[in-house]
Amino acid sequence: MSDLQIILIILGVFIIACVVVYNWLQERKLHKQVSNEFIVPQKDVLAEDFYIDTDAFVEKELAEVSHKIKHPVFEESADLPARSEEVVFKNMVLEDTVLKEAPLKDPVLNEATLETALNETARNELAAHTDNEHPLNFAPANQVTSIESVIEKPDEDKSGEIDYTPAQLPNGIHPQIDLTAILYANKNISYQSLYDMAASIDDIGLPILIYGLDDDDKWHLVETNDALQVDVSALTFKQATCSLQLADRGGPAAKNVLNKFQFAVENMGLELNAHVEWQGSGDVVQRAIEIDQFCIEVDQLINIHIAQAEAPIHGTKFRGLAEANGMTLGDDGKFYYQDTTHKSPLFTAIEANNQAFTAESLRNSVLKAITFQLEIPKVPNCEQAFNQMILVAQKLSSSLNASLVDDNQKPLGDLQIEKIRQQLKVIHATMVARGVMPGSPASMRLFN
């Protein structure tokens, strides 16, 4: 064995020994640290009785409170506003004292008696603490009308400035279903500037609503020149709103889309020299998921079918009966029922196999079944619309000698109809609780 090999073996043994010693020292240090941190308690609180002297604790707390109330500290100062703050505190304390010390024979105190007693007590207390070296000047007694005159109202500013409150959001924006940012401009924003910034965020892929607030506090939807009815070249905005709908029937807005929209709006604020303030609280992604769950819960479609019985259903006869009961054939091949009080149709009627009705097909065809449909979120009063749909369907089924059935082709009787009404009431209440009224513009956007 050569000398080099011997040296290498000795060096290897030395290194292994150093590692073993180092590990032993670290383990010993760790054991000491664990022993110091985990001290074994002398008493087992779970095995032994636990006792608190509640009387002594309550007496101590009451003594501290009594000391704080009965012995207010007055600093010797000639600064009248500092003294007036103490006067307010004493008056609030004395109000409770006067109520407690009122005679039992007269339990009801009118406002005049209460104000007189409070003002008199306050003057006596202040006179007792008046310092000869630093006398305080008070207004005459006839000028002290009430305690409310001493207390400063929180909404009043001594400088005469009124705190700014944000304007109400446009009617086209809903705080529950839209992610909205308000842009407060340092100087008015021209319509063209806001239009150009809106065009720069069109690549998000979802509908974005942008409104501007003019000097007359009127909101204008940007990119809708027909609705403005003013010269857009001279139109300027002191505020603007940017909104993105959080969900629709396609699902919630994706996280990357929401982040992209927020980044674009923040960049818009920098470009327009405006302060950006986001509306709503909580995680935006979670809000979108909750709106989507709400849509799944209430987006229900009611189907009622008129099925052919012994006699066939001729298309010509069905069209005549449908039009006689207030239904009209639309360009999309559906019959719509629309009364005078609602702009949107209450319910529709289509062929059971989803084939579009045409004037030619109705003249030459025999129908096996007709389906009446009602979209609950799109109808302002879904129960009333459902009752009207049942009435029309029953009239048509009776005139056509057909049967009124449900989706399972089972006869639809009064008991099944009443169950549907109860479900309608639950869905209507759920939408009202969320703040999305059935048939409202927000609901129409959400369920389209």
XYZ file of C-alpha atoms in Angstrom:
448
model
C 0.000 0.000 0.000
C 1.464 3.319 -1.000
C 1.785 6.377 1.206
C -0.841 8.230 -0.826
C -3.461 5.584 -0.168
C -2.670 5.604 3.558
C -3.026 9.387 3.696
C -6.356 9.250 1.845
C -7.698 6.591 4.208
C -6.674 8.600 7.268
C -8.224 11.747 5.764
C -11.478 9.900 5.056
C -11.665 8.531 8.600
C -11.041 12.017 9.977
C -13.822 13.540 7.876
C -16.299 10.830 8.920
C -15.391 11.383 12.564
C -15.960 15.139 12.224
C -19.387 14.570 10.659
C -20.387 12.180 13.456
C -19.249 14.637 16.139
C -21.044 17.540 14.422
C -24.300 15.578 14.180
C -24.026 14.575 17.828
C -23.571 18.205 18.885
C -26.544 19.332 16.777
C -28.744 16.582 18.198
C -27.729 17.508 21.748
C -28.485 21.183 21.075
C -31.891 20.277 19.645
C -32.750 18.141 22.680
C -31.938 21.025 25.014
C -34.033 23.445 22.961
C -37.024 21.113 22.954
C -36.707 20.523 26.694
C -36.650 24.255 27.397
C -39.679 25.001 25.192
C -41.895 22.190 26.460
C -42.025 22.691 30.224
C -44.133 20.132 32.055
C -46.858 21.958 34.023
C -46.962 21.389 37.756
C -50.742 21.068 37.683
C -53.037 19.269 35.275
C -55.868 21.674 34.524
C -57.911 18.892 32.967
C -57.673 16.566 35.968
C -57.958 19.149 38.755
C -60.883 21.442 39.565
C -60.799 24.904 38.028
C -62.149 27.723 40.180
C -62.584 31.444 39.583
C -63.677 33.847 42.262
C -66.335 35.591 40.216
C -67.442 37.910 43.026
C -63.948 39.317 43.467
C -63.551 39.722 39.726
C -66.845 41.625 39.366
C -66.042 43.879 42.345
C -62.682 44.728 40.828
C -64.217 45.603 37.455
C -66.953 47.732 39.049
C -64.401 49.570 41.170
C -62.377 50.475 38.100
C -65.462 51.651 36.215
C -66.686 53.693 39.179
C -63.298 55.318 39.516
C -63.249 56.247 35.846
C -66.753 57.750 35.924
C -66.781 59.587 39.253
C -63.345 61.176 39.003
C -62.828 62.763 35.599
C -59.461 64.401 35.114
C -59.409 68.111 34.260
C -56.138 69.479 32.961
C -55.337 73.059 33.892
C -55.290 74.844 30.592
C -56.564 78.063 29.167
C -57.461 76.288 25.923
C -61.231 76.500 25.716
C -61.791 73.785 23.035
C -59.991 71.217 25.180
C -62.254 72.123 28.110
C -65.373 71.897 25.908
C -64.509 68.298 25.019
C -64.478 67.497 28.747
C -67.819 69.288 29.094
C -69.310 66.993 26.476
C -67.980 63.923 28.283
C -69.325 65.098 31.645
C -72.706 65.957 30.161
C -73.028 62.465 28.719
C -72.141 60.971 32.113
C -74.447 63.355 33.974
C -77.332 62.452 31.683
C -77.260 58.918 33.045
C -76.956 60.285 36.607
C -80.034 62.493 36.266
C -82.083 59.624 34.892
C -81.053 57.336 37.756
C -81.681 59.935 40.498
C -85.108 60.983 39.213
C -87.914 60.686 41.831
C -89.908 57.487 41.639
C -93.169 59.381 41.807
C -92.406 61.035 38.454
C -90.868 58.322 36.269
C -91.376 60.220 32.993
C -89.113 63.213 32.352
C -89.942 65.577 29.558
C -87.247 67.097 27.369
C -87.424 70.550 28.986
C -86.916 69.143 32.499
C -84.027 66.975 31.359
C -82.256 69.828 29.555
C -82.672 72.161 32.551
C -81.297 69.594 34.980
C -78.367 68.724 32.753
C -77.402 72.331 32.049
C -77.647 73.287 35.712
C -75.567 70.318 36.828
C -72.971 70.965 34.132
C -72.559 74.615 35.208
C -72.179 73.628 38.865
C -69.538 71.022 38.070
C -67.598 73.423 35.852
C -67.723 76.176 38.481
C -66.342 73.809 41.114
C -63.291 73.028 38.949
C -62.611 76.586 37.799
C -59.006 77.648 38.413
C -58.428 81.204 39.735
C -55.248 81.587 37.708
C -56.840 80.366 34.504
C -60.493 81.454 34.595
C -62.822 80.080 31.947
C -65.329 82.329 30.186
C -68.723 80.743 29.569
C -71.727 82.003 27.691
C -74.688 83.229 29.745
C -77.200 80.645 30.882
C -79.868 81.886 28.504
C -77.576 81.111 25.561
C -77.072 77.460 26.533
C -80.086 75.879 24.900
C -79.257 72.159 24.891
C -76.483 69.624 25.076
C -76.814 69.010 21.328
C -75.578 72.562 20.731
C -72.278 71.714 22.435
C -71.694 68.438 20.586
C -70.110 68.918 17.195
C -72.016 67.259 14.379
C -69.816 64.744 12.549
C -70.965 65.685 9.066
C -70.064 69.367 9.460
C -66.629 70.605 8.420
C -65.186 73.616 10.283
C -63.548 74.868 7.114
C -66.911 75.057 5.381
C -66.083 72.258 2.949
C -68.598 69.467 2.420
C -67.320 65.909 2.245
C -67.709 64.511 -1.255
C -69.981 61.499 -1.607
C -69.767 59.324 -4.734
C -72.559 59.594 -7.241
C -75.016 56.777 -7.642
C -74.096 54.116 -10.157
C -75.858 54.146 -13.544
C -79.097 52.203 -13.821
C -77.507 49.861 -16.349
C -74.955 48.592 -13.771
C -75.829 46.116 -11.044
C -73.555 45.974 -7.959
C -74.145 42.244 -7.491
C -73.474 40.880 -10.960
C -70.948 43.459 -12.262
C -67.343 44.144 -11.327
C -67.346 47.946 -11.390
C -64.690 50.623 -11.015
C -65.400 54.354 -10.656
C -62.870 56.752 -12.189
C -62.749 60.151 -10.444
C -61.145 62.567 -12.887
C -58.897 65.398 -11.743
C -60.178 67.308 -14.751
C -63.046 66.543 -17.064
C -62.551 63.705 -19.541
C -63.664 64.243 -23.113
C -65.995 61.742 -24.727
C -63.440 60.920 -27.407
C -60.736 60.182 -24.839
C -63.009 57.827 -22.933
C -64.145 56.213 -26.185
C -60.544 55.595 -27.258
C -59.661 54.065 -23.883
C -62.753 51.857 -24.046
C -61.710 50.622 -27.490
C -58.313 49.634 -26.084
C -59.816 47.044 -23.718
C -62.179 45.413 -26.229
C -59.869 42.399 -26.537
C -61.049 40.987 -23.191
C -63.773 39.074 -24.989
C -66.667 39.807 -22.613
C -69.222 42.641 -22.718
C -67.958 45.764 -20.960
C -70.198 48.669 -19.983
C -68.610 52.129 -19.785
C -70.600 55.143 -18.607
C -69.669 58.796 -18.223
C -71.170 61.331 -15.794
C -71.476 64.841 -17.215
C -71.603 68.106 -15.285
C -75.393 67.870 -15.085
C -75.094 64.536 -13.198
C -76.464 62.541 -16.121
C -74.971 59.196 -17.075
C -74.232 58.429 -20.726
C -73.353 55.035 -22.136
C -70.186 55.366 -24.175
C -70.334 54.033 -27.766
C -74.116 54.551 -27.886
C -74.289 57.847 -29.734
C -77.992 57.501 -30.526
C -78.897 57.453 -26.832
C -76.875 60.575 -26.035
C -78.910 63.014 -28.164
C -76.147 65.573 -27.643
C -73.041 66.651 -29.501
C -70.436 64.142 -28.336
C -67.592 66.382 -29.448
C -68.460 68.864 -26.685
C -69.389 66.252 -24.089
C -67.088 65.883 -21.089
C -67.298 63.682 -18.010
C -66.268 64.312 -14.421
C -66.637 60.629 -13.572
C -66.687 57.370 -15.459
C -67.548 53.769 -14.645
C -66.190 50.565 -16.179
C -68.089 47.330 -15.527
C -67.564 43.688 -16.433
C -70.293 41.087 -15.903
C -69.063 38.428 -13.499
C -71.078 35.498 -14.905
C -73.698 34.468 -17.436
C -75.249 31.255 -18.694
C -71.847 30.260 -20.006
C -70.351 30.198 -16.517
C -68.286 32.549 -14.307
C -65.689 34.914 -15.708
C -62.241 33.318 -15.656
C -59.600 34.557 -13.229
C -57.223 35.640 -15.986
C -60.035 37.626 -17.644
C -60.856 39.401 -14.372
C -57.189 40.205 -13.764
C -56.820 41.481 -17.310
C -59.860 43.724 -16.911
C -58.629 45.136 -13.597
C -55.194 45.839 -15.066
C -56.743 47.549 -18.099
C -58.944 49.782 -15.927
C -56.025 50.737 -13.671
C -54.009 51.620 -16.768
C -56.972 53.648 -18.041
C -56.957 55.606 -14.792
C -53.279 56.422 -15.241
C -53.789 57.512 -18.839
C -56.764 59.722 -17.957
C -55.195 61.071 -14.743
C -58.098 59.724 -12.704
C -58.383 57.977 -9.353
C -59.755 54.429 -9.640
C -62.030 53.093 -6.900
C -63.329 49.526 -7.114
C -66.830 48.784 -5.891
C -67.778 45.763 -3.799
C -65.791 43.709 -1.321
C -64.351 40.237 -1.163
C -62.449 38.125 -3.654
C -63.607 38.871 -7.197
C -63.143 35.282 -8.374
C -65.254 34.019 -5.471
C -67.938 36.589 -6.281
C -68.057 35.322 -9.866
C -68.401 31.730 -8.668
C -71.224 32.683 -6.293
C -73.092 34.490 -9.069
C -72.704 31.434 -11.293
C -74.087 29.166 -8.548
C -77.001 31.553 -8.155
C -77.674 31.352 -11.909
C -77.665 27.558 -11.803
C -80.104 27.589 -8.894
C -82.743 29.904 -10.369
C -82.334 29.463 -14.130
C -85.267 27.105 -14.522
C -87.481 26.438 -17.556
C -91.058 25.227 -17.132
C -92.420 22.989 -19.898
C -96.072 22.042 -20.357
C -97.091 19.863 -23.281
C -100.304 19.466 -25.257
C -100.138 15.909 -26.575
C -102.251 14.419 -29.326
C -104.986 12.103 -28.059
C -107.520 10.287 -30.213
C -108.037 13.173 -32.637
C -105.063 14.638 -34.586
C -103.943 18.246 -34.035
C -104.136 20.130 -37.307
C -101.722 23.008 -37.661
C -104.312 25.393 -39.095
C -106.693 24.829 -36.208
C -103.916 25.230 -33.645
C -102.799 28.536 -35.173
C -106.327 29.904 -35.132
C -106.848 28.953 -31.476
C -103.418 30.300 -30.455
C -104.024 33.680 -32.108
C -107.515 33.829 -30.619
C -105.946 33.487 -27.154
C -103.483 36.340 -27.643
C -100.467 34.542 -29.135
C -98.596 35.696 -32.227
C -96.184 33.846 -34.516
C -92.687 35.296 -34.423
C -90.027 35.373 -37.105
C -88.096 32.629 -35.297
C -90.980 30.155 -35.673
C -92.318 30.416 -32.097
C -95.681 31.595 -30.815
C -95.319 34.357 -28.209
C -97.784 35.489 -25.570
C -97.278 39.116 -24.601
C -99.746 41.197 -22.644
C -99.988 44.974 -22.543
C -98.211 45.420 -19.195
C -94.914 43.682 -20.101
C -92.476 44.551 -22.850
C -91.013 41.044 -23.039
C -93.140 37.936 -23.779
C -94.382 35.930 -20.811
C -94.166 32.485 -22.435
C -93.763 30.790 -25.801
C -95.125 27.769 -27.679
C -93.068 25.596 -30.027
C -93.466 22.215 -31.664
C -92.405 19.349 -29.427
C -89.527 18.319 -31.728
C -88.232 21.939 -31.708
C -89.169 22.449 -35.335
C -89.931 26.061 -36.204
C -93.497 26.912 -37.124
C -94.060 28.432 -40.532
C -97.225 29.472 -42.274
C -96.695 26.706 -44.847
C -96.052 23.944 -42.294
C -99.065 24.953 -40.226
C -101.327 24.675 -43.280
C -100.137 21.256 -44.346
C -98.962 19.416 -41.221
C -100.474 17.505 -38.341
C -98.859 18.175 -34.959
C -98.133 15.402 -32.483
C -97.447 17.716 -29.523
C -96.981 21.390 -28.665
C -94.717 22.605 -25.850
C -95.393 25.749 -23.797
C -92.261 27.199 -22.182
C -91.734 29.804 -19.456
C -88.273 31.093 -18.448
C -88.627 31.998 -14.777
C -85.797 34.608 -14.423
C -87.035 36.607 -17.422
C -90.612 37.140 -16.211
C -91.368 39.930 -13.691
C -94.216 38.010 -12.047
C -93.537 34.363 -12.821
C -96.507 33.041 -10.819
C -98.947 35.263 -12.703
C -97.342 34.321 -16.025
C -97.512 30.629 -15.101
C -101.210 30.918 -14.289
C -101.833 32.600 -17.650
C -99.854 29.887 -19.469
C -101.842 27.144 -17.732
C -105.093 28.901 -18.652
C -104.170 29.176 -22.358
C -102.831 25.601 -22.495
C -105.977 24.216 -20.884
C -108.197 26.121 -23.337
C -106.219 24.861 -26.325
C -106.066 21.263 -25.093
C -109.808 21.254 -24.518
C -110.579 22.732 -27.939
C -108.152 20.346 -29.680
C -109.364 17.282 -27.728
C -105.756 16.796 -26.573
C -104.135 15.949 -23.248
C -102.178 18.272 -20.962
C -99.044 16.402 -19.803
C -95.675 17.072 -18.147
C -92.153 16.245 -19.353
C -92.665 12.581 -18.453
C -95.851 12.432 -20.533
C -97.931 12.041 -17.366
C -101.259 13.881 -17.028
C -100.858 17.306 -15.465
C -103.473 17.747 -12.750
C -104.204 20.363 -10.116
C -101.819 18.763 -7.587
C -98.851 18.887 -9.990
C -99.702 22.464 -10.975
C -99.757 23.550 -7.320
C -96.331 21.976 -6.734
C -94.948 24.003 -9.630
C -96.421 27.179 -8.118
C -94.617 26.521 -4.822
C -91.323 26.068 -6.672
C -91.924 29.349 -8.478
C -92.363 31.157 -5.162
C -89.066 29.761 -3.842
C -87.143 30.802 -6.959
C -88.731 34.262 -6.938
C -87.780 34.763 -3.272
C -84.202 33.616 -3.988
C -83.809 36.174 -6.761
C -85.255 38.979 -4.639
C -82.898 38.101 -1.786
C -79.922 38.292 -4.167
C -81.075 41.701 -5.407
C -81.667 40.540 -8.992
C -85.338 41.140 -9.644
C -86.987 38.715 -12.100
C -87.555 40.308 -15.482
C -85.287 43.286 -14.708
C -82.601 44.469 -17.170
C -79.930 42.933 -14.914
C -81.750 39.605 -14.989
C -82.122 39.751 -18.765
C -78.359 40.341 -19.095
C -77.543 37.568 -16.662
C -79.730 34.926 -18.300
C -79.081 35.630 -21.970
